[in-house]
mmCIF file with all atom_site columns, C-alpha atoms in Angstrom:
data_model
loop_
_atom_site.group_PDB
_atom_site.id
_atom_site.type_symbol
_atom_site.label_atom_id
_atom_site.label_alt_id
_atom_site.label_comp_id
_atom_site.label_asym_id
_atom_site.label_entity_id
_atom_site.label_seq_id
_atom_site.pdbx_PDB_ins_code
_atom_site.Cartn_x
_atom_site.Cartn_y
_atom_site.Cartn_z
_atom_site.occupancy
_atom_site.B_iso_or_equiv
_atom_site.pdbx_formal_charge
_atom_site.auth_seq_id
_atom_site.auth_comp_id
_atom_site.auth_asym_id
_atom_site.auth_atom_id
_atom_site.pdbx_PDB_model_num
ATOM 1   C CA . UNK A 1 1   ? 0.114  0.291  -0.404  1.00 0.00 ? 35  UNK A CA 1
ATOM 2   C CA . UNK A 1 2   ? 2.777  1.939  0.364   1.00 0.00 ? 36  UNK A CA 1
ATOM 3   C CA . UNK A 1 3   ? 5.914  2.765  -1.866  1.00 0.00 ? 37  UNK A CA 1
ATOM 4   C CA . UNK A 1 4   ? 9.280  4.253  -1.347  1.00 0.00 ? 38  UNK A CA 1
ATOM 5   C CA . UNK A 1 5   ? 11.428 4.310  -4.675  1.00 0.00 ? 39  UNK A CA 1
ATOM 6   C CA . UNK A 1 6   ? 14.677 5.778  -4.360  1.00 0.00 ? 40  UNK A CA 1
ATOM 7   C CA . UNK A 1 7   ? 16.703 7.774  -8.078  1.00 0.00 ? 41  UNK A CA 1
ATOM 8   C CA . UNK A 1 8   ? 19.142 9.920  -8.786  1.00 0.00 ? 42  UNK A CA 1
ATOM 9   C CA . UNK A 1 9   ? 22.208 6.968  -7.818  1.00 0.00 ? 43  UNK A CA 1
ATOM 10  C CA . UNK A 1 10  ? 24.720 6.685  -10.195 1.00 0.00 ? 44  UNK A CA 1
ATOM 11  C CA . UNK A 1 11  ? 28.874 7.259  -10.570 1.00 0.00 ? 45  UNK A CA 1
ATOM 12  C CA . UNK A 1 12  ? 30.615 10.414 -9.485  1.00 0.00 ? 46  UNK A CA 1
ATOM 13  C CA . UNK A 1 13  ? 34.694 10.906 -9.597  1.00 0.00 ? 47  UNK A CA 1
ATOM 14  C CA . UNK A 1 14  ? 35.327 12.396 -5.867  1.00 0.00 ? 48  UNK A CA 1
ATOM 15  C CA . UNK A 1 15  ? 34.511 15.485 -5.520  1.00 0.00 ? 49  UNK A CA 1
ATOM 16  C CA . UNK A 1 16  ? 31.783 15.448 -7.907  1.00 0.00 ? 50  UNK A CA 1
ATOM 17  C CA . UNK A 1 17  ? 28.077 15.679 -6.717  1.00 0.00 ? 51  UNK A CA 1
ATOM 18  C CA . UNK A 1 18  ? 24.961 13.894 -7.090  1.00 0.00 ? 52  UNK A CA 1
ATOM 19  C CA . UNK A 1 19  ? 21.151 14.349 -5.763  1.00 0.00 ? 53  UNK A CA 1
ATOM 20  C CA . UNK A 1 20  ? 19.366 11.425 -4.378  1.00 0.00 ? 54  UNK A CA 1
ATOM 21  C CA . UNK A 1 21  ? 15.852 12.044 -4.359  1.00 0.00 ? 55  UNK A CA 1
ATOM 22  C CA . UNK A 1 22  ? 12.788 9.406  -2.633  1.00 0.00 ? 56  UNK A CA 1
ATOM 23  C CA . UNK A 1 23  ? 9.248  10.147 -2.842  1.00 0.00 ? 57  UNK A CA 1
ATOM 24  C CA . UNK A 1 24  ? 6.618  8.161  -1.161  1.00 0.00 ? 58  UNK A CA 1
ATOM 25  C CA . UNK A 1 25  ? 3.319  7.144  -2.707  1.00 0.00 ? 59  UNK A CA 1
ATOM 26  C CA . UNK A 1 26  ? 0.630  5.006  -1.732  1.00 0.00 ? 60  UNK A CA 1
ATOM 27  C CA . UNK A 1 27  ? -2.400 5.389  1.152   1.00 0.00 ? 61  UNK A CA 1
ATOM 28  C CA . UNK A 1 28  ? -1.017 7.937  2.772   1.00 0.00 ? 62  UNK A CA 1
ATOM 29  C CA . UNK A 1 29  ? -1.813 10.342 5.294   1.00 0.00 ? 63  UNK A CA 1
ATOM 30  C CA . UNK A 1 30  ? 0.604  12.257 6.772   1.00 0.00 ? 64  UNK A CA 1
ATOM 31  C CA . UNK A 1 31  ? 4.672  11.884 7.470   1.00 0.00 ? 65  UNK A CA 1
ATOM 32  C CA . UNK A 1 32  ? 6.384  12.228 10.895  1.00 0.00 ? 66  UNK A CA 1
ATOM 33  C CA . UNK A 1 33  ? 9.943  11.813 9.961   1.00 0.00 ? 67  UNK A CA 1
ATOM 34  C CA . UNK A 1 34  ? 12.424 11.508 6.560   1.00 0.00 ? 68  UNK A CA 1
ATOM 35  C CA . UNK A 1 35  ? 15.444 10.435 6.140   1.00 0.00 ? 69  UNK A CA 1
ATOM 36  C CA . UNK A 1 36  ? 18.159 8.640  4.858   1.00 0.00 ? 70  UNK A CA 1
ATOM 37  C CA . UNK A 1 37  ? 21.320 6.259  5.868   1.00 0.00 ? 71  UNK A CA 1
ATOM 38  C CA . UNK A 1 38  ? 24.050 4.604  3.581   1.00 0.00 ? 72  UNK A CA 1
ATOM 39  C CA . UNK A 1 39  ? 25.209 1.143  3.384   1.00 0.00 ? 73  UNK A CA 1
ATOM 40  C CA . UNK A 1 40  ? 28.860 0.429  2.199   1.00 0.00 ? 74  UNK A CA 1
ATOM 41  C CA . UNK A 1 41  ? 30.353 -3.139 1.445   1.00 0.00 ? 75  UNK A CA 1
ATOM 42  C CA . UNK A 1 42  ? 31.223 -5.100 4.269   1.00 0.00 ? 76  UNK A CA 1
ATOM 43  C CA . UNK A 1 43  ? 30.197 -2.447 7.218   1.00 0.00 ? 77  UNK A CA 1
ATOM 44  C CA . UNK A 1 44  ? 26.879 -1.916 9.039   1.00 0.00 ? 78  UNK A CA 1
ATOM 45  C CA . UNK A 1 45  ? 24.639 0.377  8.021   1.00 0.00 ? 79  UNK A CA 1
ATOM 46  C CA . UNK A 1 46  ? 24.843 3.956  8.711   1.00 0.00 ? 80  UNK A CA 1
ATOM 47  C CA . UNK A 1 47  ? 22.880 6.884  9.598   1.00 0.00 ? 81  UNK A CA 1
ATOM 48  C CA . UNK A 1 48  ? 24.028 9.415  7.088   1.00 0.00 ? 82  UNK A CA 1
ATOM 49  C CA . UNK A 1 49  ? 20.959 12.042 7.529   1.00 0.00 ? 83  UNK A CA 1
ATOM 50  C CA . UNK A 1 50  ? 17.252 13.165 8.688   1.00 0.00 ? 84  UNK A CA 1
ATOM 51  C CA . UNK A 1 51  ? 14.390 15.408 9.070   1.00 0.00 ? 85  UNK A CA 1
ATOM 52  C CA . UNK A 1 52  ? 11.005 16.070 10.876  1.00 0.00 ? 86  UNK A CA 1
ATOM 53  C CA . UNK A 1 53  ? 8.256  17.136 9.556   1.00 0.00 ? 87  UNK A CA 1
ATOM 54  C CA . UNK A 1 54  ? 8.743  20.737 10.126  1.00 0.00 ? 88  UNK A CA 1
ATOM 55  C CA . UNK A 1 55  ? 12.522 20.946 8.427   1.00 0.00 ? 89  UNK A CA 1
ATOM 56  C CA . UNK A 1 56  ? 14.658 20.278 11.272  1.00 0.00 ? 90  UNK A CA 1
ATOM 57  C CA . UNK A 1 57  ? 17.397 18.407 10.034  1.00 0.00 ? 91  UNK A CA 1
ATOM 58  C CA . UNK A 1 58  ? 20.356 15.996 11.687  1.00 0.00 ? 92  UNK A CA 1
ATOM 59  C CA . UNK A 1 59  ? 24.051 14.948 9.728   1.00 0.00 ? 93  UNK A CA 1
ATOM 60  C CA . UNK A 1 60  ? 26.485 12.276 10.671  1.00 0.00 ? 94  UNK A CA 1
ATOM 61  C CA . UNK A 1 61  ? 29.784 13.764 11.440  1.00 0.00 ? 95  UNK A CA 1
ATOM 62  C CA . UNK A 1 62  ? 30.958 12.988 8.041   1.00 0.00 ? 96  UNK A CA 1
ATOM 63  C CA . UNK A 1 63  ? 28.557 14.456 6.051   1.00 0.00 ? 97  UNK A CA 1
ATOM 64  C CA . UNK A 1 64  ? 28.348 18.259 7.813   1.00 0.00 ? 98  UNK A CA 1
ATOM 65  C CA . UNK A 1 65  ? 29.501 20.356 5.553   1.00 0.00 ? 99  UNK A CA 1
ATOM 66  C CA . UNK A 1 66  ? 28.393 18.196 2.289   1.00 0.00 ? 100 UNK A CA 1
ATOM 67  C CA . UNK A 1 67  ? 25.103 17.283 1.915   1.00 0.00 ? 101 UNK A CA 1
ATOM 68  C CA . UNK A 1 68  ? 21.844 18.216 2.617   1.00 0.00 ? 102 UNK A CA 1
ATOM 69  C CA . UNK A 1 69  ? 18.510 17.269 3.152   1.00 0.00 ? 103 UNK A CA 1
ATOM 70  C CA . UNK A 1 70  ? 15.381 18.522 2.532   1.00 0.00 ? 104 UNK A CA 1
ATOM 71  C CA . UNK A 1 71  ? 11.805 17.330 2.263   1.00 0.00 ? 105 UNK A CA 1
ATOM 72  C CA . UNK A 1 72  ? 8.789  18.279 -0.155  1.00 0.00 ? 106 UNK A CA 1
ATOM 73  C CA . UNK A 1 73  ? 5.165  17.983 2.643   1.00 0.00 ? 107 UNK A CA 1
ATOM 74  C CA . UNK A 1 74  ? 3.368  18.578 0.048   1.00 0.00 ? 108 UNK A CA 1
ATOM 75  C CA . UNK A 1 75  ? 4.401  16.394 -3.235  1.00 0.00 ? 109 UNK A CA 1
ATOM 76  C CA . UNK A 1 76  ? 6.166  13.874 -0.184  1.00 0.00 ? 110 UNK A CA 1
ATOM 77  C CA . UNK A 1 77  ? 9.382  13.143 -1.065  1.00 0.00 ? 111 UNK A CA 1
ATOM 78  C CA . UNK A 1 78  ? 12.761 14.033 0.828   1.00 0.00 ? 112 UNK A CA 1
ATOM 79  C CA . UNK A 1 79  ? 16.135 14.514 -0.742  1.00 0.00 ? 113 UNK A CA 1
ATOM 80  C CA . UNK A 1 80  ? 19.478 14.657 -0.637  1.00 0.00 ? 114 UNK A CA 1
ATOM 81  C CA . UNK A 1 81  ? 22.880 17.211 -1.723  1.00 0.00 ? 115 UNK A CA 1
ATOM 82  C CA . UNK A 1 82  ? 25.792 15.770 -1.570  1.00 0.00 ? 116 UNK A CA 1
ATOM 83  C CA . UNK A 1 83  ? 28.552 17.674 -2.380  1.00 0.00 ? 117 UNK A CA 1
ATOM 84  C CA . UNK A 1 84  ? 32.370 17.593 -2.152  1.00 0.00 ? 118 UNK A CA 1
ATOM 85  C CA . UNK A 1 85  ? 32.318 13.338 -2.462  1.00 0.00 ? 119 UNK A CA 1
ATOM 86  C CA . UNK A 1 86  ? 34.448 11.532 -1.143  1.00 0.00 ? 120 UNK A CA 1
ATOM 87  C CA . UNK A 1 87  ? 35.455 7.891  -1.949  1.00 0.00 ? 121 UNK A CA 1
ATOM 88  C CA . UNK A 1 88  ? 33.891 7.143  1.811   1.00 0.00 ? 122 UNK A CA 1
ATOM 89  C CA . UNK A 1 89  ? 31.031 8.306  0.501   1.00 0.00 ? 123 UNK A CA 1
ATOM 90  C CA . UNK A 1 90  ? 30.792 4.704  -2.039  1.00 0.00 ? 124 UNK A CA 1
ATOM 91  C CA . UNK A 1 91  ? 27.898 2.969  -0.691  1.00 0.00 ? 125 UNK A CA 1
ATOM 92  C CA . UNK A 1 92  ? 24.329 2.664  -0.996  1.00 0.00 ? 126 UNK A CA 1
ATOM 93  C CA . UNK A 1 93  ? 21.409 5.240  -0.477  1.00 0.00 ? 127 UNK A CA 1
ATOM 94  C CA . UNK A 1 94  ? 17.739 3.480  1.988   1.00 0.00 ? 128 UNK A CA 1
ATOM 95  C CA . UNK A 1 95  ? 15.720 6.646  1.912   1.00 0.00 ? 129 UNK A CA 1
ATOM 96  C CA . UNK A 1 96  ? 13.144 5.826  5.154   1.00 0.00 ? 130 UNK A CA 1
ATOM 97  C CA . UNK A 1 97  ? 9.865  7.701  6.272   1.00 0.00 ? 131 UNK A CA 1
ATOM 98  C CA . UNK A 1 98  ? 7.933  6.783  9.553   1.00 0.00 ? 132 UNK A CA 1
ATOM 99  C CA . UNK A 1 99  ? 4.655  6.700  7.815   1.00 0.00 ? 133 UNK A CA 1
ATOM 100 C CA . UNK A 1 100 ? 0.585  6.393  9.505   1.00 0.00 ? 134 UNK A CA 1
ATOM 101 C CA . UNK A 1 101 ? -1.196 5.637  7.009   1.00 0.00 ? 135 UNK A CA 1
ATOM 102 C CA . UNK A 1 102 ? -4.925 6.827  6.386   1.00 0.00 ? 136 UNK A CA 1
ATOM 103 C CA . UNK A 1 103 ? -6.282 3.239  7.399   1.00 0.00 ? 137 UNK A CA 1
ATOM 104 C CA . UNK A 1 104 ? -4.669 4.606  11.354  1.00 0.00 ? 138 UNK A CA 1
ATOM 105 C CA . UNK A 1 105 ? -5.049 8.485  10.856  1.00 0.00 ? 139 UNK A CA 1
ATOM 106 C CA . UNK A 1 106 ? -2.482 9.524  13.318  1.00 0.00 ? 140 UNK A CA 1
ATOM 107 C CA . UNK A 1 107 ? -2.283 6.521  15.818  1.00 0.00 ? 141 UNK A CA 1
ATOM 108 C CA . UNK A 1 108 ? -0.063 4.560  14.577  1.00 0.00 ? 142 UNK A CA 1
ATOM 109 C CA . UNK A 1 109 ? 3.171  4.950  12.680  1.00 0.00 ? 143 UNK A CA 1
ATOM 110 C CA . UNK A 1 110 ? 5.677  2.261  10.650  1.00 0.00 ? 144 UNK A CA 1
ATOM 111 C CA . UNK A 1 111 ? 8.965  2.693  9.177   1.00 0.00 ? 145 UNK A CA 1
ATOM 112 C CA . UNK A 1 112 ? 9.689  2.339  5.412   1.00 0.00 ? 146 UNK A CA 1
ATOM 113 C CA . UNK A 1 113 ? 12.084 2.308  3.561   1.00 0.00 ? 147 UNK A CA 1
ATOM 114 C CA . UNK A 1 114 ? 13.209 2.623  -0.047  1.00 0.00 ? 148 UNK A CA 1
ATOM 115 C CA . UNK A 1 115 ? 15.291 -0.432 -1.915  1.00 0.00 ? 149 UNK A CA 1
ATOM 116 C CA . UNK A 1 116 ? 17.926 1.223  -2.338  1.00 0.00 ? 150 UNK A CA 1
ATOM 117 C CA . UNK A 1 117 ? 20.247 3.113  -4.923  1.00 0.00 ? 151 UNK A CA 1
ATOM 118 C CA . UNK A 1 118 ? 24.300 2.872  -5.309  1.00 0.00 ? 152 UNK A CA 1
ATOM 119 C CA . UNK A 1 119 ? 26.610 5.705  -4.492  1.00 0.00 ? 153 UNK A CA 1
ATOM 120 C CA . UNK A 1 120 ? 29.453 5.229  -6.614  1.00 0.00 ? 154 UNK A CA 1
ATOM 121 C CA . UNK A 1 121 ? 32.431 7.336  -6.067  1.00 0.00 ? 155 UNK A CA 1
ATOM 122 C CA . UNK A 1 122 ? 35.668 6.413  -8.272  1.00 0.00 ? 156 UNK A CA 1
ATOM 123 C CA . UNK A 1 123 ? 38.468 7.930  -10.594 1.00 0.00 ? 157 UNK A CA 1
#
């Protein structure tokens, strides 16, 4: 019923930029927190950035000053602008959203995840 779809990943050289997008669709009543995780090959998943419905954002230290998270509540989307990319940023990036369905109408929020999009930073 609810689906998140990511896009925007790809191959870039060190110092380059990418913009990831994630769109939520389905039986959505309201979306609360949204954000992005990433998982590098052979490493555990880490939280990269979060943003509240009101626009308050937080970043992992490694992303501060380089990444910017944003959202559009009217379009049910969240984006991650990544600048000055480093090889260490290479990972599969997953968006998530805490969503209350039409059925629950604010009494219950569930976490939904996208399928992931590959970001590779290499010369």
